[in-house]
Amino acid sequence: MAAIIDGKAVSAATRANIAGEVSALKERGVSVGLAVIIVGDDPASRVYVNNKKKACAELGIYSEEYALPEQTTTEELLQLVGQLNARGDISGILCQLPLPRHIDETAVINAISAQKDVDAFHPQNVGHIMIGDYHFLPCTPAGVMRLLEYYNIDVCGKRCVVIGRSNIVGKPMAMLLLHSNATVTVCHSKTRDLAAICREADVIVAAVGRAGFVTADMVKEGAAVIDVGMNRDGNGKLCGDVDFDGVSAVAGYITPVPGGVGPMTITMLMENTVTAAKLQNGI
Ligand code: GUN
């Protein structure tokens, strides 16, 4: 039976350290602030944004929310980003994705100052991550790496399979695993023999967006299975990409949903916000 990786506990321990840093910075007169932009009324985005604001409040980080109507134009959004880029009290800017289809998402991401890009989505920061010389952590992949480290799951020389190739999770996840000397395979919707590839893996990171996608027959005995999925099942209940009950019987470690990777993603965002404040103040 797999050991459960408790993302809430690791997150709480990490957040205690971040709160200490925020308070030390405040004593030095350094403001740590996050601006969160949300466009439209996607219910999942609303939940994520609320959780991000709640984490800021918990850690003493100042936050501002800009909830804009669905019909907001790219130009209006770029203007807001420009104003936030110029603000001394705003260390980080986050624009919740996905944006409505009529908005030029790339233009918005590129407009956020690279020094305030706490999501690490700006091409400049993506490049830094690729090279392995970066300030801002890609939040979800960094959260996964912290969980692996916390549970002493060393990936050096191991076979790691990432399922999903998104810019937010799959690609940066592969890079971080590679920087830790793992042998990394990235699988996606066109991959042939996915189950056979997964069965070779010591670590599987599932970022597919389909409930129950990873089943017990795809998992090697004792493997660590990390579930990045955030889906709703037939009853509207939150669930990941992994068939938790089936896979738990085979895996060595498994993350639950909720309570696994999710809390860590937000914690890494908080770390990035502190990093941004320090960078902007020459600390
Ligand atoms: N949408 C889904 N995940 C994320 C994330 O990590 N950051 C932002 N800005 N939008 C998202």
Tab-separated table of C-alpha atoms and ligand atoms in Angstrom:
chain	number	residue	atom	x	y	z
A	1	MET	CA	0.000	0.000	0.000
A	2	ALA	CA	1.429	3.373	-1.033
A	3	ALA	CA	2.533	5.986	1.475
A	4	ILE	CA	0.479	9.144	1.064
A	5	ILE	CA	2.422	12.302	0.287
A	6	ASP	CA	0.809	14.964	2.427
A	7	GLY	CA	0.978	18.219	0.474
A	8	LYS	CA	-0.932	20.103	3.142
A	9	ALA	CA	1.646	19.273	5.817
A	10	VAL	CA	4.660	20.105	3.610
A	11	SER	CA	2.922	23.274	2.525
A	12	ALA	CA	2.207	24.348	6.121
A	13	ALA	CA	5.860	23.824	7.104
A	14	THR	CA	7.078	25.799	4.075
A	15	ARG	CA	4.557	28.592	4.590
A	16	ALA	CA	5.726	29.075	8.185
A	17	ASN	CA	9.211	29.901	6.820
A	18	ILE	CA	7.789	32.244	4.197
A	19	ALA	CA	5.720	34.113	6.807
A	20	GLY	CA	8.937	34.652	8.801
A	21	GLU	CA	10.672	36.076	5.726
A	22	VAL	CA	7.762	38.379	4.941
A	23	SER	CA	7.774	39.774	8.455
A	24	ALA	CA	11.578	40.274	8.399
A	25	LEU	CA	11.265	42.138	5.075
A	26	LYS	CA	8.490	44.332	6.470
A	27	GLU	CA	10.745	45.277	9.394
A	28	ARG	CA	13.298	46.465	6.819
A	29	GLY	CA	10.571	48.551	5.165
A	30	VAL	CA	10.216	46.237	2.144
A	31	SER	CA	6.675	45.745	0.890
A	32	VAL	CA	5.689	42.294	-0.380
A	33	GLY	CA	2.608	42.599	-2.585
A	34	LEU	CA	0.825	40.476	-5.166
A	35	ALA	CA	-1.650	41.715	-7.793
A	36	VAL	CA	-4.003	39.018	-9.054
A	37	ILE	CA	-5.931	39.589	-12.280
A	38	ILE	CA	-8.931	37.472	-13.221
A	39	VAL	CA	-10.991	38.039	-16.369
A	40	GLY	CA	-14.489	36.590	-16.734
A	41	ASP	CA	-16.284	34.225	-14.401
A	42	ASP	CA	-14.748	30.776	-14.884
A	43	PRO	CA	-15.651	28.997	-11.618
A	44	ALA	CA	-12.393	27.004	-11.399
A	45	SER	CA	-10.317	30.178	-11.892
A	46	ARG	CA	-12.383	31.887	-9.186
A	47	VAL	CA	-11.542	29.098	-6.708
A	48	TYR	CA	-7.808	29.273	-7.566
A	49	VAL	CA	-7.744	33.060	-7.214
A	50	ASN	CA	-9.563	32.928	-3.876
A	51	ASN	CA	-7.039	30.377	-2.600
A	52	LYS	CA	-4.139	32.562	-3.741
A	53	LYS	CA	-5.566	35.620	-1.968
A	54	LYS	CA	-6.209	33.570	1.164
A	55	ALA	CA	-2.588	32.343	1.178
A	56	CYS	CA	-1.364	35.961	0.875
A	57	ALA	CA	-3.505	37.001	3.847
A	58	GLU	CA	-2.223	34.060	5.905
A	59	LEU	CA	1.421	34.958	5.254
A	60	GLY	CA	1.118	38.721	5.674
A	61	ILE	CA	1.541	39.408	1.946
A	62	TYR	CA	-0.423	42.406	0.686
A	63	SER	CA	-2.723	41.467	-2.200
A	64	GLU	CA	-4.957	43.252	-4.656
A	65	GLU	CA	-7.507	41.585	-6.906
A	66	TYR	CA	-8.572	42.912	-10.300
A	67	ALA	CA	-11.737	41.032	-11.303
A	68	LEU	CA	-12.471	42.222	-14.837
A	69	PRO	CA	-15.509	41.498	-16.992
A	70	GLU	CA	-15.436	38.853	-19.738
A	71	GLN	CA	-15.546	41.520	-22.481
A	72	THR	CA	-12.313	43.205	-21.329
A	73	THR	CA	-10.023	43.882	-24.317
A	74	THR	CA	-6.353	42.980	-24.717
A	75	GLU	CA	-5.541	46.717	-24.757
A	76	GLU	CA	-7.328	47.308	-21.448
A	77	LEU	CA	-5.505	44.403	-19.861
A	78	LEU	CA	-2.143	45.598	-21.196
A	79	GLN	CA	-2.843	49.031	-19.755
A	80	LEU	CA	-3.552	47.541	-16.306
A	81	VAL	CA	-0.393	45.414	-16.476
A	82	GLY	CA	1.599	48.524	-17.393
A	83	GLN	CA	0.256	50.355	-14.341
A	84	LEU	CA	1.043	47.419	-12.037
A	85	ASN	CA	4.551	47.076	-13.512
A	86	ALA	CA	5.218	50.664	-12.401
A	87	ARG	CA	3.979	50.242	-8.807
A	88	GLY	CA	6.612	50.023	-6.066
A	89	ASP	CA	4.283	48.264	-3.612
A	90	ILE	CA	3.392	45.465	-6.043
A	91	SER	CA	6.169	42.880	-6.154
A	92	GLY	CA	4.374	40.257	-8.232
A	93	ILE	CA	1.701	40.229	-10.936
A	94	LEU	CA	-0.338	37.162	-11.775
A	95	CYS	CA	-2.913	36.938	-14.527
A	96	GLN	CA	-5.053	33.846	-14.006
A	97	LEU	CA	-5.210	31.629	-17.091
A	98	PRO	CA	-7.014	30.729	-19.232
A	99	LEU	CA	-8.047	34.167	-20.477
A	100	PRO	CA	-11.163	34.582	-22.645
A	101	ARG	CA	-10.392	33.554	-26.236
A	102	HIS	CA	-10.563	37.065	-27.689
A	103	ILE	CA	-7.661	38.195	-25.493
A	104	ASP	CA	-4.091	37.827	-26.767
A	105	GLU	CA	-2.707	35.720	-23.916
A	106	THR	CA	0.868	35.791	-25.216
A	107	ALA	CA	0.849	39.600	-25.388
A	108	VAL	CA	-0.375	39.796	-21.792
A	109	ILE	CA	2.211	37.310	-20.480
A	110	ASN	CA	4.977	39.140	-22.351
A	111	ALA	CA	3.832	42.503	-20.966
A	112	ILE	CA	4.270	41.491	-17.323
A	113	SER	CA	7.665	42.710	-16.145
A	114	ALA	CA	10.013	39.693	-16.002
A	115	GLN	CA	10.988	40.864	-12.478
A	116	LYS	CA	7.330	40.650	-11.360
A	117	ASP	CA	6.451	37.460	-13.230
A	118	VAL	CA	5.739	35.253	-10.218
A	119	ASP	CA	4.181	32.532	-12.414
A	120	ALA	CA	7.465	32.272	-14.369
A	121	PHE	CA	5.526	32.331	-17.656
A	122	HIS	CA	7.445	35.190	-19.340
A	123	PRO	CA	9.752	33.871	-22.110
A	124	GLN	CA	12.742	35.409	-20.345
A	125	ASN	CA	11.998	33.409	-17.192
A	126	VAL	CA	11.161	30.283	-19.200
A	127	GLY	CA	14.617	30.629	-20.785
A	128	HIS	CA	16.240	30.943	-17.358
A	129	ILE	CA	14.479	27.741	-16.246
A	130	MET	CA	15.653	25.933	-19.376
A	131	ILE	CA	19.257	26.885	-18.617
A	132	GLY	CA	18.850	26.018	-14.946
A	133	ASP	CA	19.750	29.502	-13.699
A	134	TYR	CA	16.561	31.035	-12.413
A	135	HIS	CA	15.005	33.124	-9.633
A	136	PHE	CA	11.338	32.373	-10.206
A	137	LEU	CA	10.191	28.807	-9.742
A	138	PRO	CA	7.649	27.328	-12.128
A	139	CYS	CA	5.055	26.945	-9.331
A	140	THR	CA	3.479	23.531	-9.899
A	141	PRO	CA	6.663	21.720	-11.011
A	142	ALA	CA	8.607	23.301	-8.134
A	143	GLY	CA	5.873	22.147	-5.752
A	144	VAL	CA	6.262	18.598	-7.079
A	145	MET	CA	10.056	18.736	-6.613
A	146	ARG	CA	9.643	19.955	-3.015
A	147	LEU	CA	7.291	17.076	-2.245
A	148	LEU	CA	9.778	14.555	-3.690
A	149	GLU	CA	12.631	16.122	-1.692
A	150	TYR	CA	10.590	16.205	1.515
A	151	TYR	CA	9.865	12.473	1.225
A	152	ASN	CA	13.500	11.714	0.285
A	153	ILE	CA	12.526	10.417	-3.146
A	154	ASP	CA	15.807	10.932	-4.984
A	155	VAL	CA	15.288	11.157	-8.757
A	156	CYS	CA	19.000	11.080	-9.679
A	157	GLY	CA	19.500	8.437	-12.378
A	158	LYS	CA	15.860	7.335	-12.092
A	159	ARG	CA	13.313	7.017	-14.872
A	160	CYS	CA	10.704	9.746	-14.612
A	161	VAL	CA	7.701	9.943	-16.910
A	162	VAL	CA	5.802	13.211	-17.242
A	163	ILE	CA	2.389	12.821	-18.856
A	164	GLY	CA	1.431	16.153	-20.418
A	165	ARG	CA	3.465	18.784	-22.263
A	166	SER	CA	1.840	22.075	-21.270
A	167	ASN	CA	3.871	25.238	-20.818
A	168	ILE	CA	2.549	25.540	-17.243
A	169	VAL	CA	3.329	22.025	-16.005
A	170	GLY	CA	4.686	19.348	-18.388
A	171	LYS	CA	7.576	21.192	-20.046
A	172	PRO	CA	8.987	22.948	-16.936
A	173	MET	CA	8.424	19.742	-14.910
A	174	ALA	CA	10.626	17.830	-17.343
A	175	MET	CA	13.316	20.521	-17.009
A	176	LEU	CA	13.376	20.461	-13.202
A	177	LEU	CA	13.587	16.656	-13.156
A	178	LEU	CA	16.383	16.828	-15.713
A	179	HIS	CA	18.242	19.427	-13.605
A	180	SER	CA	18.032	16.844	-10.782
A	181	ASN	CA	19.695	14.243	-13.035
A	182	ALA	CA	16.616	12.131	-13.748
A	183	THR	CA	16.166	10.340	-17.066
A	184	VAL	CA	13.007	12.036	-18.295
A	185	THR	CA	10.385	10.966	-20.810
A	186	VAL	CA	7.602	13.377	-21.732
A	187	CYS	CA	4.430	11.666	-22.951
A	188	HIS	CA	1.391	13.264	-24.546
A	189	SER	CA	-1.768	12.541	-26.489
A	190	LYS	CA	0.172	11.235	-29.516
A	191	THR	CA	2.474	8.939	-27.514
A	192	ARG	CA	2.346	5.282	-28.532
A	193	ASP	CA	2.455	2.537	-25.898
A	194	LEU	CA	1.940	5.009	-23.069
A	195	ALA	CA	1.134	2.279	-20.534
A	196	ALA	CA	4.360	0.380	-21.330
A	197	ILE	CA	6.435	3.579	-20.973
A	198	CYS	CA	4.755	4.386	-17.647
A	199	ARG	CA	5.415	0.858	-16.334
A	200	GLU	CA	9.178	1.560	-16.652
A	201	ALA	CA	8.923	4.675	-14.499
A	202	ASP	CA	10.226	5.109	-10.968
A	203	VAL	CA	8.334	8.398	-10.824
A	204	ILE	CA	5.197	9.309	-12.784
A	205	VAL	CA	3.943	12.886	-12.890
A	206	ALA	CA	0.424	12.994	-14.317
A	207	ALA	CA	-0.689	16.334	-15.768
A	208	VAL	CA	-3.282	15.263	-18.292
A	209	GLY	CA	-6.573	16.795	-17.155
A	210	ARG	CA	-8.581	13.556	-17.341
A	211	ALA	CA	-10.058	11.863	-14.297
A	212	GLY	CA	-8.826	8.318	-13.701
A	213	PHE	CA	-6.347	8.425	-16.616
A	214	VAL	CA	-3.513	6.650	-14.781
A	215	THR	CA	-4.564	3.162	-13.725
A	216	ALA	CA	-2.843	0.477	-11.648
A	217	ASP	CA	-1.753	-1.528	-14.718
A	218	MET	CA	0.370	1.475	-15.839
A	219	VAL	CA	2.367	1.654	-12.601
A	220	LYS	CA	5.474	-0.279	-11.559
A	221	GLU	CA	5.380	-1.689	-8.054
A	222	GLY	CA	6.858	0.838	-5.607
A	223	ALA	CA	6.840	3.805	-8.023
A	224	ALA	CA	6.059	7.337	-6.826
A	225	VAL	CA	2.917	8.672	-8.516
A	226	ILE	CA	2.396	12.422	-8.442
A	227	ASP	CA	-1.028	13.662	-9.482
A	228	VAL	CA	-1.200	17.209	-10.835
A	229	GLY	CA	-4.747	16.765	-12.198
A	230	MET	CA	-7.662	18.898	-10.990
A	231	ASN	CA	-10.837	17.428	-12.428
A	232	ARG	CA	-14.428	16.924	-11.353
A	233	ASP	CA	-15.864	13.420	-11.349
A	234	GLY	CA	-19.444	12.517	-12.339
A	235	ASN	CA	-20.680	13.723	-8.940
A	236	GLY	CA	-18.856	17.045	-9.191
A	237	LYS	CA	-16.252	15.948	-6.641
A	238	LEU	CA	-12.667	17.189	-7.082
A	239	CYS	CA	-10.351	14.430	-8.330
A	240	GLY	CA	-6.997	14.070	-10.061
A	241	ASP	CA	-5.727	12.211	-13.133
A	242	VAL	CA	-4.890	9.071	-11.160
A	243	ASP	CA	-7.233	6.272	-10.128
A	244	PHE	CA	-6.247	6.756	-6.494
A	245	ASP	CA	-7.696	3.562	-5.009
A	246	GLY	CA	-6.347	1.251	-7.717
A	247	VAL	CA	-2.904	2.867	-7.992
A	248	SER	CA	-2.436	3.072	-4.182
A	249	ALA	CA	-2.340	-0.727	-4.079
A	250	VAL	CA	0.718	-0.823	-6.402
A	251	ALA	CA	2.651	2.442	-5.937
A	252	GLY	CA	5.207	3.191	-3.224
A	253	TYR	CA	4.090	6.812	-2.854
A	254	ILE	CA	1.052	8.695	-4.084
A	255	THR	CA	-0.299	12.249	-3.815
A	256	PRO	CA	-3.992	12.683	-3.068
A	257	VAL	CA	-6.295	15.195	-4.772
A	258	PRO	CA	-7.129	17.416	-3.002
A	259	GLY	CA	-4.294	17.801	-0.498
A	260	GLY	CA	-1.308	16.824	-2.658
A	261	VAL	CA	0.257	19.081	-5.276
A	262	GLY	CA	-2.424	21.822	-5.133
A	263	PRO	CA	-1.398	23.445	-1.830
A	264	MET	CA	2.272	23.315	-2.889
A	265	THR	CA	1.606	25.241	-6.117
A	266	ILE	CA	0.250	28.171	-4.150
A	267	THR	CA	3.065	27.951	-1.622
A	268	MET	CA	5.630	28.211	-4.435
A	269	LEU	CA	3.756	31.253	-5.742
A	270	MET	CA	4.139	32.840	-2.312
A	271	GLU	CA	7.887	32.058	-2.348
A	272	ASN	CA	8.163	33.679	-5.762
A	273	THR	CA	6.390	36.787	-4.503
A	274	VAL	CA	8.928	37.117	-1.687
A	275	THR	CA	11.761	36.506	-4.193
A	276	ALA	CA	10.339	39.255	-6.409
A	277	ALA	CA	10.230	41.731	-3.523
A	278	LYS	CA	13.846	40.928	-2.662
A	279	LEU	CA	15.038	41.230	-6.273
A	280	GLN	CA	13.343	44.596	-6.692
A	281	ASN	CA	14.953	45.852	-3.482
A	282	GLY	CA	18.466	44.543	-4.222
A	283	ILE	CA	18.301	41.975	-1.417
B	1	GUN	N1	-4.161	28.517	-14.564
B	1	GUN	C1	-3.910	27.236	-14.182
B	1	GUN	N2	-2.773	27.184	-13.462
B	1	GUN	C2	-2.300	28.442	-13.384
B	1	GUN	C3	-1.161	29.014	-12.761
B	1	GUN	O1	-0.328	28.348	-12.134
B	1	GUN	N3	-1.038	30.357	-12.905
B	1	GUN	C4	-1.929	31.109	-13.610
B	1	GUN	N4	-1.696	32.416	-13.716
B	1	GUN	N5	-2.987	30.605	-14.209
B	1	GUN	C5	-3.170	29.281	-14.079
